[in-house]
Coordinates of C-alpha atoms in Angstrom, one line a residue:
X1164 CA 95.3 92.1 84.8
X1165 CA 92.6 91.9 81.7
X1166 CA 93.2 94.3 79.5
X1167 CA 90.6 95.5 76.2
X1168 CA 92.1 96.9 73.3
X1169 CA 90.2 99.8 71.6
X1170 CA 91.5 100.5 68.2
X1171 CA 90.0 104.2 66.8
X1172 CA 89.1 104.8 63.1
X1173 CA 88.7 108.6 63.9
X1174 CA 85.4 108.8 65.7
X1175 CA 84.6 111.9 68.3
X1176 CA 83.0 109.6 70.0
X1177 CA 85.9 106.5 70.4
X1178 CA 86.9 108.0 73.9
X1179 CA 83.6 107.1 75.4
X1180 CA 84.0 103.5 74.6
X1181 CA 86.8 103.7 77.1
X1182 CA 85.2 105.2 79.6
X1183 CA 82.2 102.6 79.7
X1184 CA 84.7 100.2 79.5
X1185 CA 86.5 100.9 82.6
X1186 CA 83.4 102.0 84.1
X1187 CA 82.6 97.9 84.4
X1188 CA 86.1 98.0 86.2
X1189 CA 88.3 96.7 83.7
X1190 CA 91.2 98.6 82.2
X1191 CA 91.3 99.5 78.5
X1192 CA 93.5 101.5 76.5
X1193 CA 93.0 103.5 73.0
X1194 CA 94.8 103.4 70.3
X1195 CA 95.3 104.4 66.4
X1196 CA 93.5 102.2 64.2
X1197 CA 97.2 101.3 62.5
X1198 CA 98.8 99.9 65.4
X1199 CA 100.7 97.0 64.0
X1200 CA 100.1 93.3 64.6
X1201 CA 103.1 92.3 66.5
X1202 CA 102.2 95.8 69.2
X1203 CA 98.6 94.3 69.0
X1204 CA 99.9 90.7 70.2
X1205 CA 102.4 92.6 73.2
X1206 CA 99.6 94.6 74.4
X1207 CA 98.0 91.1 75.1
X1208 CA 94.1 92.0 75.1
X1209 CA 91.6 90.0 76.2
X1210 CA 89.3 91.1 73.6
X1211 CA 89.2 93.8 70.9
X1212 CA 86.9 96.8 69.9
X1213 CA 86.5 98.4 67.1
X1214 CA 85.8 102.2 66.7
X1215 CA 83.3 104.2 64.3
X1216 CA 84.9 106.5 62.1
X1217 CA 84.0 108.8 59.2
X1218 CA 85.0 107.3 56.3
X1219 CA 83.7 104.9 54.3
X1220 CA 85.8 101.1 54.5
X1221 CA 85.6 100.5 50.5
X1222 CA 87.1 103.4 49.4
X1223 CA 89.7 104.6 52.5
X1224 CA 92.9 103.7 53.6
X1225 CA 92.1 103.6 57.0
X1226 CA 92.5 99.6 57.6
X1227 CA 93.7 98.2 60.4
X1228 CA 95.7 94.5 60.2
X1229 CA 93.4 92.3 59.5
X1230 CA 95.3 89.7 61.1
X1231 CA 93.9 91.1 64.5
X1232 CA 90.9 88.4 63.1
X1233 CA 93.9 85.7 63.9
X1234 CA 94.5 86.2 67.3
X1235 CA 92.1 84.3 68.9
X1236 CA 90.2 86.5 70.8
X1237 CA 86.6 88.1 70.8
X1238 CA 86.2 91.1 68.7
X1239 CA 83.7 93.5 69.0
X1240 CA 83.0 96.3 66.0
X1241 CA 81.1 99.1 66.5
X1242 CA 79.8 101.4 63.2
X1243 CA 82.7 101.6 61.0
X1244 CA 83.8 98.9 63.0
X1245 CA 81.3 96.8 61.9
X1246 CA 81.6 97.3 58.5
X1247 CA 85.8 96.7 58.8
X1248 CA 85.0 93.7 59.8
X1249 CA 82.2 92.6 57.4
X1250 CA 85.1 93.9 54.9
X1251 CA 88.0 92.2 56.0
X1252 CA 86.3 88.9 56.5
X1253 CA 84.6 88.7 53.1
X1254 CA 81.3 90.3 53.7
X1255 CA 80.0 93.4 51.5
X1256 CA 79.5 97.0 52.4
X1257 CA 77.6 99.3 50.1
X1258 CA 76.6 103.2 50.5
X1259 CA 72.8 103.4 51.9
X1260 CA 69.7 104.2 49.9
X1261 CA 68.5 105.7 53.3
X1262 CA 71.4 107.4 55.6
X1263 CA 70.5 107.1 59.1
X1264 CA 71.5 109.9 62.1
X1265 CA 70.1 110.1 65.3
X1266 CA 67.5 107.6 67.3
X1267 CA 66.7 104.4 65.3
X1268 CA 64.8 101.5 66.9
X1269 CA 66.2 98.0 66.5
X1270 CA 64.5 94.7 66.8
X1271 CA 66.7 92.2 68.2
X1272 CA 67.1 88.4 66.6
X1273 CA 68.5 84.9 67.2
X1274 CA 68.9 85.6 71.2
X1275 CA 72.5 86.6 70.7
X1276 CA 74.6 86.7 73.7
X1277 CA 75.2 90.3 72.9
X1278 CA 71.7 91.1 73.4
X1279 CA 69.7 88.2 75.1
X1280 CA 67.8 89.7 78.1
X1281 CA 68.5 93.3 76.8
X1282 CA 65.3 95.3 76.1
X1283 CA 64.0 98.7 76.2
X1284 CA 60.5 97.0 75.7
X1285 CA 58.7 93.9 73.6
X1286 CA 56.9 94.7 70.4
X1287 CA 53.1 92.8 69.8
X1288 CA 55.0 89.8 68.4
X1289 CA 57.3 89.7 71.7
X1290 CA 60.5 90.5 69.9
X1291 CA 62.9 92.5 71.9
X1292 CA 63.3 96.6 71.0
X1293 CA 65.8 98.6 71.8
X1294 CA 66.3 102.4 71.7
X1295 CA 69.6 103.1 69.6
X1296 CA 71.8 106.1 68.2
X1297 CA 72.3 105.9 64.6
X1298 CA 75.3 107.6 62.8
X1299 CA 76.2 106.3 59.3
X1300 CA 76.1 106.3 55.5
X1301 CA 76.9 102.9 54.5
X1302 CA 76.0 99.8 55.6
X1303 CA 76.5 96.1 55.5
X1304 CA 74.8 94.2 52.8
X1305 CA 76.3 90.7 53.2
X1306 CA 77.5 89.2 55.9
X1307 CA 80.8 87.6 55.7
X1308 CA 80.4 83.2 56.1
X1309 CA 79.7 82.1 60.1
X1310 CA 77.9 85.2 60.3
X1311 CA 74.1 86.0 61.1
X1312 CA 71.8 88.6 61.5
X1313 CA 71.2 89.4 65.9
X1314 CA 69.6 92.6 65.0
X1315 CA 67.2 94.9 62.3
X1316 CA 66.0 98.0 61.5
X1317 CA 63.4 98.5 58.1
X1318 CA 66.4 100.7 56.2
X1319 CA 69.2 98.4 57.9
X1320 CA 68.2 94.5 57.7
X1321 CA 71.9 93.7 59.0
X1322 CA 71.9 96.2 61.9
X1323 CA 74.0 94.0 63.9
X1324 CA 75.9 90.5 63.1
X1325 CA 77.4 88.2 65.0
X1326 CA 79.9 84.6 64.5
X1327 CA 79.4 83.5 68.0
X1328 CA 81.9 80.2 67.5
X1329 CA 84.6 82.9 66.8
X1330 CA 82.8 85.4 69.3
X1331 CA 82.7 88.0 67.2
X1332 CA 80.1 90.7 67.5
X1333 CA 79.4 93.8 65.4
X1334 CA 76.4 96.6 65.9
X1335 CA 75.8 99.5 63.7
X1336 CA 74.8 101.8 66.2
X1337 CA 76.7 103.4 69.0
X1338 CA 76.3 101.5 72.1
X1339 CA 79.0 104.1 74.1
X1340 CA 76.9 107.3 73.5
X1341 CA 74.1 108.0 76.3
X1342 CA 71.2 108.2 73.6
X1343 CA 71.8 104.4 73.1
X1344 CA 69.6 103.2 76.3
X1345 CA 71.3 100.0 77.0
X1346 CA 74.5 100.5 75.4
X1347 CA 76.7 100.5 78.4
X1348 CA 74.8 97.1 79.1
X1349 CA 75.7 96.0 75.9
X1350 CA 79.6 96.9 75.8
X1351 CA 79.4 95.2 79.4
X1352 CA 78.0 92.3 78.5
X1353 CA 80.7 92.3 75.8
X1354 CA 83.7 92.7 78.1
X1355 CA 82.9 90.8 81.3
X1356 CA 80.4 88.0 79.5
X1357 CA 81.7 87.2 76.3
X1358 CA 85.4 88.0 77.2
X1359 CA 85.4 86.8 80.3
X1360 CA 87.3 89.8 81.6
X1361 CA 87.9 90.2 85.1
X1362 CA 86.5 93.3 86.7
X1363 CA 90.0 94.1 88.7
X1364 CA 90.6 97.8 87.9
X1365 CA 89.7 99.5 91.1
X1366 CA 91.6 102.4 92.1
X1367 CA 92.1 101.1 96.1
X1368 CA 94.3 98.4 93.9
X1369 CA 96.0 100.8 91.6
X1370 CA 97.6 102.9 94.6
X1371 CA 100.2 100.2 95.1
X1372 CA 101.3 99.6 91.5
X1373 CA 101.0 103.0 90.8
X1374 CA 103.5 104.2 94.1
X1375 CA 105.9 101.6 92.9
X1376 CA 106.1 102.6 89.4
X1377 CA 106.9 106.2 90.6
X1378 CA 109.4 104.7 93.0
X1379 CA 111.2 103.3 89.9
X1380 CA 111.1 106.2 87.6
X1381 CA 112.3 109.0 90.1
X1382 CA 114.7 106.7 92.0
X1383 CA 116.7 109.0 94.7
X1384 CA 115.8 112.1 92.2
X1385 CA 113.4 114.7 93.6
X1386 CA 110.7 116.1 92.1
X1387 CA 108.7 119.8 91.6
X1388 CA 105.1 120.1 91.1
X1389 CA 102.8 123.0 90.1
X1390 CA 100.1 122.8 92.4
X1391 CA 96.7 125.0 91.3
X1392 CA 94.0 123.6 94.1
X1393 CA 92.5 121.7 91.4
X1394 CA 91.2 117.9 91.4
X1395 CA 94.3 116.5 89.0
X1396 CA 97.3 118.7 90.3
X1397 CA 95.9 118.0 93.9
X1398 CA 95.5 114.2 93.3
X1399 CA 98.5 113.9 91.5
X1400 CA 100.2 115.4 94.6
X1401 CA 99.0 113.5 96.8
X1402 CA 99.9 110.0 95.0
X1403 CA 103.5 110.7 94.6
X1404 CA 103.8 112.0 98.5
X1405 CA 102.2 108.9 99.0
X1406 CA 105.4 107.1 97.1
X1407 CA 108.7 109.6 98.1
X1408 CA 107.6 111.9 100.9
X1409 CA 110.0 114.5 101.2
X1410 CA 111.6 114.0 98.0
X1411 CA 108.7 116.3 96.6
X1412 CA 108.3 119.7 96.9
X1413 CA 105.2 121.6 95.3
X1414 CA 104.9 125.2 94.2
X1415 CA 101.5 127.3 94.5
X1416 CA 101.2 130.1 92.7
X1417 CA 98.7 132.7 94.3
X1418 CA 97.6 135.0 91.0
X1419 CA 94.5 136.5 92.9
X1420 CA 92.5 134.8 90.5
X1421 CA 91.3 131.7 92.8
X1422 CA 88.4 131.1 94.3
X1423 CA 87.7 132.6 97.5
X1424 CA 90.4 131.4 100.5
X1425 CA 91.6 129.3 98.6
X1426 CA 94.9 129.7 98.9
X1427 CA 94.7 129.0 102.5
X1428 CA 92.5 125.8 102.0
X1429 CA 95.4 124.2 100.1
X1430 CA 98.0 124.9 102.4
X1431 CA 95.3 123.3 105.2
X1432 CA 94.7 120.5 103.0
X1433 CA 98.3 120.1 101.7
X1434 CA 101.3 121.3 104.4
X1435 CA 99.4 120.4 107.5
X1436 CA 96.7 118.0 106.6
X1437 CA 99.2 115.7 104.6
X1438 CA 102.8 117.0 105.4
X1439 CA 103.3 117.8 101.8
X1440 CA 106.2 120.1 101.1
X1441 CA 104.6 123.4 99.5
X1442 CA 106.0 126.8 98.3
X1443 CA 103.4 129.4 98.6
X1444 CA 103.9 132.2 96.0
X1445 CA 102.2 135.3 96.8
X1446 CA 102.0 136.7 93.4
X1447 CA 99.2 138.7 92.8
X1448 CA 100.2 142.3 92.4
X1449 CA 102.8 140.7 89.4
X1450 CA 99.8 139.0 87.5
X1451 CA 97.4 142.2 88.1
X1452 CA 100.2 144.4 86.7
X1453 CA 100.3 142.8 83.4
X1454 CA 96.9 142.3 83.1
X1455 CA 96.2 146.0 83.6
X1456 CA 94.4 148.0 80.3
X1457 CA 94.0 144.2 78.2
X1458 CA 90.1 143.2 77.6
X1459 CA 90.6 140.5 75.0
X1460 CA 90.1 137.0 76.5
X1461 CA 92.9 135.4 74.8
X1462 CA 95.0 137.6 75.3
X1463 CA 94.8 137.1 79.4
X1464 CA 95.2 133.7 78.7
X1465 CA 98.4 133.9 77.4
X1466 CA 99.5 136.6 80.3
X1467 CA 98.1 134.2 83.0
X1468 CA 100.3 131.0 81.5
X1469 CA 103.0 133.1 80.9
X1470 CA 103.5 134.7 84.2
X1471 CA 103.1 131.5 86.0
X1472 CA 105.3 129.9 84.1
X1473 CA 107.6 132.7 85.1
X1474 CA 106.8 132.3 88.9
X1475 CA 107.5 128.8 88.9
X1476 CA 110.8 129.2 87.1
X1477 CA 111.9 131.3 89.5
X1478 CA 111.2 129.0 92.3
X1479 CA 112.3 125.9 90.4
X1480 CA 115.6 127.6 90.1
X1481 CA 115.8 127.8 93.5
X1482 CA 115.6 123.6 94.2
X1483 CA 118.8 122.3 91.9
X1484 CA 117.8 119.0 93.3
X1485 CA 114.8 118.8 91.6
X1486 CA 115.3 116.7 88.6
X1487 CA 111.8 115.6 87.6
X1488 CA 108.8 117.9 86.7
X1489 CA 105.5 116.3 87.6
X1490 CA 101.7 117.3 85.8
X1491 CA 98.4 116.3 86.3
X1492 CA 98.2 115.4 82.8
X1493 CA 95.2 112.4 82.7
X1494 CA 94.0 110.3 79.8
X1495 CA 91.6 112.1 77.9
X1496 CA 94.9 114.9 77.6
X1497 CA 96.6 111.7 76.2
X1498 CA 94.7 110.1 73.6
X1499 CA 93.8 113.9 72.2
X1500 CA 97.3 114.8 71.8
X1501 CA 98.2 111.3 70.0
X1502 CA 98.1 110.2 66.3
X1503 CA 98.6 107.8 64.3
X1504 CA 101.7 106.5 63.1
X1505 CA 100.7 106.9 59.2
X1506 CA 99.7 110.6 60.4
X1507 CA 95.9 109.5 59.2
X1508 CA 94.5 110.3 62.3
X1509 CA 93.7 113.7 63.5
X1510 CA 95.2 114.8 66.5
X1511 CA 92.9 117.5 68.1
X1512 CA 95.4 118.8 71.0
X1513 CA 98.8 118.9 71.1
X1514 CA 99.4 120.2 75.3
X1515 CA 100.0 119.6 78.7
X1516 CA 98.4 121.2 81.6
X1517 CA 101.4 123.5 82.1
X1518 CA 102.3 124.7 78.6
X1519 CA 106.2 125.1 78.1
X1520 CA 107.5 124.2 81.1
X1521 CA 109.1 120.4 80.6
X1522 CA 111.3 122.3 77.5
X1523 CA 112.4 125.6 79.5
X1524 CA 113.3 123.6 82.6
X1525 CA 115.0 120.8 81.3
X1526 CA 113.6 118.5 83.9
X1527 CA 112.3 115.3 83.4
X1528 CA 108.5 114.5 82.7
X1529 CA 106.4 112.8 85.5
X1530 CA 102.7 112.4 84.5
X1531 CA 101.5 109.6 87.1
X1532 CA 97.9 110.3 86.2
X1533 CA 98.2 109.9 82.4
X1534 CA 96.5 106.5 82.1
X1535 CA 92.9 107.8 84.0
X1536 CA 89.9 109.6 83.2
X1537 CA 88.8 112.1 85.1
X1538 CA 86.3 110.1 87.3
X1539 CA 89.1 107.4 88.1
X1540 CA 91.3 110.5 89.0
X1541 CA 88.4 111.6 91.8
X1542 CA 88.0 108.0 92.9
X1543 CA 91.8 107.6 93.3
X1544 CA 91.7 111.2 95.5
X1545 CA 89.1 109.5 98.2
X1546 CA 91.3 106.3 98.6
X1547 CA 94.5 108.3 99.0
X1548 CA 92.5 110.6 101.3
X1549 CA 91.7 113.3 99.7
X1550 CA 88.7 115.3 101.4
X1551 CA 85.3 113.7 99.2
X1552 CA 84.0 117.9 99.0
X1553 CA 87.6 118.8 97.4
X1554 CA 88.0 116.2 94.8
X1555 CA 84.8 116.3 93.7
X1556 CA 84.7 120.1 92.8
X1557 CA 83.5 121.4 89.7
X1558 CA 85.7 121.9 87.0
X1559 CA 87.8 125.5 87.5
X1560 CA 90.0 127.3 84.4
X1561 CA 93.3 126.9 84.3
X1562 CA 93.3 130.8 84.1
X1563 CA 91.0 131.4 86.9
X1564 CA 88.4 134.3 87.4
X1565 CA 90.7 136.1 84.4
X1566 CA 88.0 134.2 82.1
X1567 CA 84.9 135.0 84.7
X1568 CA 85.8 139.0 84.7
X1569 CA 84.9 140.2 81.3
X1570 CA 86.9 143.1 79.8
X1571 CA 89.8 144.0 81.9
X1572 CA 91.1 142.0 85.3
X1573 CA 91.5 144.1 88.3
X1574 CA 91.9 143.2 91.7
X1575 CA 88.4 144.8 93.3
X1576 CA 86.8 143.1 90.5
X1577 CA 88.2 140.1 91.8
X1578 CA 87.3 140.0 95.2
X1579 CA 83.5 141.0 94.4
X1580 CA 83.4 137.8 91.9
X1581 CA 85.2 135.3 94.6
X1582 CA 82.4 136.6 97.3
X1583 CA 79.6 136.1 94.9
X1584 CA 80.8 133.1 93.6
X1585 CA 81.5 132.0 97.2
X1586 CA 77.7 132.6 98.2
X1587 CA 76.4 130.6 94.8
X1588 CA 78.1 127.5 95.9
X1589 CA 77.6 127.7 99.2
X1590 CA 73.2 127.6 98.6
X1591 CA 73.9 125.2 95.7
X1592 CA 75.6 123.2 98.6
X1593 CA 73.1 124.1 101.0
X1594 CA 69.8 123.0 98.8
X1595 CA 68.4 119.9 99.0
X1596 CA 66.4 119.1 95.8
X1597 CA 62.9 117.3 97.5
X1598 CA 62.8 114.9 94.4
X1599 CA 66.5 113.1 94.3
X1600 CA 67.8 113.8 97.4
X1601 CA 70.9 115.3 96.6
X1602 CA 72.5 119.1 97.1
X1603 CA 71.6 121.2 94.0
X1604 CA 75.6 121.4 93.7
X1605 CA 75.5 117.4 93.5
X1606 CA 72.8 118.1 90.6
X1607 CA 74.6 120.4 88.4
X1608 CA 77.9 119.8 86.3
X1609 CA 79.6 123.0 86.6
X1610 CA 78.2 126.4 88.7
X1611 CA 80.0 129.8 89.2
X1612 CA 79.4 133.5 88.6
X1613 CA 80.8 135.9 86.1
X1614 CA 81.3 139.6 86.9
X1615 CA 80.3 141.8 84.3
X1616 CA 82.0 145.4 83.6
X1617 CA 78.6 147.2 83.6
X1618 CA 77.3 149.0 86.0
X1619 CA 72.9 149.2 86.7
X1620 CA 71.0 151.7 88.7
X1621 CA 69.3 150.5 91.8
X1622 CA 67.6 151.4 95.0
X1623 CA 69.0 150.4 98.3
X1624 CA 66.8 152.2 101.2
X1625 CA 66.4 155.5 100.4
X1626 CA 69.0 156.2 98.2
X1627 CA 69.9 155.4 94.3
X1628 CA 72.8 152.8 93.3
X1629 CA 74.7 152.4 90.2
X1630 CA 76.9 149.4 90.7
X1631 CA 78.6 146.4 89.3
X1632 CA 76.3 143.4 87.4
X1633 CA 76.8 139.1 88.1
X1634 CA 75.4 136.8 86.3
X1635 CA 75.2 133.0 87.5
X1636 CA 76.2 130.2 85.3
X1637 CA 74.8 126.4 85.9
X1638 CA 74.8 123.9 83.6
X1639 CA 74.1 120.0 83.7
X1640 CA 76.4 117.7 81.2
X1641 CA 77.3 114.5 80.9
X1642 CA 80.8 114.8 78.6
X1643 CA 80.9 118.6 78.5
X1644 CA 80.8 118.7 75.3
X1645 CA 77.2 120.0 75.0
X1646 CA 75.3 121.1 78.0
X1647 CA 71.9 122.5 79.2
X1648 CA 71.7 125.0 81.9
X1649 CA 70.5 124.3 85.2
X1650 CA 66.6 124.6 86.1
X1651 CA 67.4 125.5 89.6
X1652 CA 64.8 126.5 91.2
X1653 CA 63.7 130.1 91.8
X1654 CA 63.9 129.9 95.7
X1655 CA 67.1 129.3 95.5
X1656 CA 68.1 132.1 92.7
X1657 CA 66.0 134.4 94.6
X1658 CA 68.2 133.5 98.1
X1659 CA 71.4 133.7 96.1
X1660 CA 70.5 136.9 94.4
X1661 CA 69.1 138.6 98.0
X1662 CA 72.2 137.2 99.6
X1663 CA 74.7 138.3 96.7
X1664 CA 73.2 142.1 97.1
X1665 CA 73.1 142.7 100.4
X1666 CA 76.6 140.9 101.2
X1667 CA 78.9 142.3 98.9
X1668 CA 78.7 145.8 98.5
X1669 CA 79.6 147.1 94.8
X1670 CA 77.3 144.8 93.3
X1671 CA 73.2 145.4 92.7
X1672 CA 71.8 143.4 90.2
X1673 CA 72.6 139.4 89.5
X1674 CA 71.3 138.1 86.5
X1675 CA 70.8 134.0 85.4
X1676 CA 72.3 133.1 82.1
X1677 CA 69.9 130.5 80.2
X1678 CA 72.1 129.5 77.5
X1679 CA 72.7 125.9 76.4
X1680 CA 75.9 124.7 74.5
X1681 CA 75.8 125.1 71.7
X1682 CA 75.4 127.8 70.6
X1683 CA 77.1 129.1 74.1
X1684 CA 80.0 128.0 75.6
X1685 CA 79.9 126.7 79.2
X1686 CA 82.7 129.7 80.2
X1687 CA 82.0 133.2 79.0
X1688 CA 85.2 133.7 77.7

């Protein structure tokens, strides 16, 4: 199998290289930008990128081997990147009169392979624009020998380079961001045109290697799994069933914080739709009673892990045999809780999805998901046989509807928030938008409802109410990491709200929260 080799300088943006990367089908894997030489040369790449990063290449320590230059393969650098490369190889980099941040237009030149056919649109003289996202300081100001110029802006005349006998490519911009127009057009044309890579990574052909590397690390041992409902847990279940059957058994915890029948839609799915082995925990009035009298958001976070961790103690007690402790842990989880060797690079998490339990259990660690992003998790769901509606959810919290109850969590505020909630997605799921095509829950990134521990006056036939407050929450994202909410449309918020009011009796008033993030957060707690 073809495999590309990301190396990262530190960019927040270095994952999304990988993820357009394997969106052309072809697996890739990050790592530090100090990976030595001889790891470089096992890993085997077909071709090389390089990351952006902060800092700036004449003055930092943050080199990688040069001798990666050596190895006979194509090498792409992107921003910093660009400029390692210009470095290493003799060129010149210099700090910019003119920094540039945000949308820049380049002109392409020379009909590169990089670029050749790629436009946005064709300016008077016929040369080829493109739409671009910007992010540095210094720049390139001359090209190391072999090299020429494939692209311009007026304050960057190199704005990208290229030595196509060596096939080595370098742009200034970000190609892997969405602002960047054609970028994912670009790093494709990189990986399957210029490298030559095969486009084999399809999850239909990862089920097999990925049931017979299980196979080998569990061996006769059996295995415990904390199963939530949710997409990575669920799919991680399902792929090691697939593999030893019997041999695991999975626990799931009912806190009272799930969404609406839930709890009986995994056992459905799970016990008698796949013959998976699974523990139901009723455990609800234990979570409530600690929760009772605290308001502050983190601290329910902590009571929620803590108490689960608890529960599933108890019940992993209970199966000696058990040896290995399997998590949905996936990629993203991976490269954020990794640094470098020379400790350079910053490390942003440090976690798993079930925090503490690998050390108090002394079990072994089994994360079969660890090398997939989240969208090659969902596809891998669908060809085990995963029901399309469940592994495509929206995101949930690890700590439930404790984070969607403001103030204190008690159990009536619960059910009124899993029956609103329920009706939300159920129109969302119900509305066809007239313009795409698709569900209105299709449309939007993540939609739920939030109950809010005021209480409003109302009318309901002739007599006054003064009862609980929801607000609705939609948002549409590509990364999460900022998001705009939802312009669904008011037929629909007006059905939901009607519905919401006169099917759940406690509740009179539903509000729509019009917050982007930033400066909101997506949750409310």
């Amino acid at each position: 199998m073809d495999k590309i080799l990301i190396l990262d300088f530190g960019s927040q943006v270095a994952q999304l290289i990988a993820r357009r990367v394997r969106e052309a089908h072809v697996y890739c894997e990050l790592h530090p930008f100090d990976m030595s030489l001889a790891d470089i040369q096992a890993f085997g790449p077909k071709a090389i990128i390089l990351s952006g990063g902060p800092n700036s290449v004449y003055e930092s320590d943050y080199q990688a081997d040069a001798g990666l230059f050596e190895l006979g393969v194509p090498v792409l650098g992107i921003c910093y990147g660009m400029q390692f490369m210009a470095q290493s190889l003799g060129g010149k980099v210099e700090a910019g009169a003119k920094r540039e941040f945000g949308y820049a237009e380049i002109r392409a030149r020379g009909h590169s392979q990089l670029f050749n056919g790629l436009q946005d649109r064709s300016s008077a003289e016929g040369h080829g624009l493109l739409d671009v996202w910007m992010s540095h300081g210094d720049k390139v100001t001359a090209m190391p020998a072999g090299f020429s110029v494939i692209a311009e802006t007026p304050s960057c005349p190199i704005a990208a380079m290229a030595d196509e006998t060596r096939k080595f490519y370098a742009v200034q911009f970000h190609p892997e961001v969405t602002h960047t127009k054609r970028g994912t057009d670009i790093l494709h044309r990189f990986v399957l045109g210029i490298a030559g890579a095969q486009p084999s990574w399809t999850m239909p052909n990862y089920i097999e290697e990925a049931v017979q590397k299980i196979r080998e690390q569990v061996g006769d041992e059996e295995v415990i799994l904390g199963l939530s409902g949710g997409v990575d847990s669920s799919v991680a279940a399902a792929l090691i069933h697939r593999a030893i059957g019997d041999k695991l058994t999975c626990v799931f915890v009912d806190h009272g914080l799930l969404r609406l029948n839930e709890g009986d839609m995994v056992m459905d799915m799970f016990a008698r739709g796949l013959g998976v082995k699974v523990i139901r925990v009723d455990a609800r009035e234990q979570f409530m009673g600690h929760l009772a009298g605290v308001t502050d958001p983190e601290q329910k976070r902590k009571i929620i892990g803590r108490e689960f961790v608890e529960v599933f103690q108890a019940e992993a007690k209970k199966l000696p045999a058990a040896k290995w402790l399997a998590q949905g842990t996936i990629y993203p989880d991976v490269i954020e809780s990794a640094g470098a060797k020379t400790k350079k690079a910053h490390a942003i998490k440090s976690h798993h999805n079930v925090g503490g339990l690998p050390e108090t259990l002394n079990l072994k660690l089994l994360e079969p998901l660890r090398d997939l992003f989240k969208d090659e998790v969902r596809e891998l769901g669908v060809a085990l046989g995963l029901a399309h509606e469940m592994v495509y959810r929206h995101p949930f919290p690890g700590p439930g509807l404790g984070v969607r109850i403001l103030g204190e969590v008690k159990a009536e505020y619960a059910e009124l928030l899993q029956r609103a909630d329920a009706i939300f997605i159920e129109e969302l799921r119900n509305t066809v938008d007239e313009h795409s095509g698709k569900t209105w829950y299709e449309l939007t990134s993540q939609a739920f409802a939030v109950f809010l521990p005021v209480k409003s006056v109302g009318v309901m036939g002739d007599g006054r109410t003064y009862e609980w407050v929801v607000a609705l929450r939609a948002v549409v994202t590509s990364d999460f990491m900022t998001a705009h909410w939802a312009e669904l449309p008011y037929s629909l918020l007006g059905r939901v709200s009607n519905r919401i009011i006169n099917e759940v009796r406690g509740l009179n008033r539903v509000v729509y929260d019009v917050s982007g993030k930033p400066p909101a957060t997506i949750e409310w707690e």
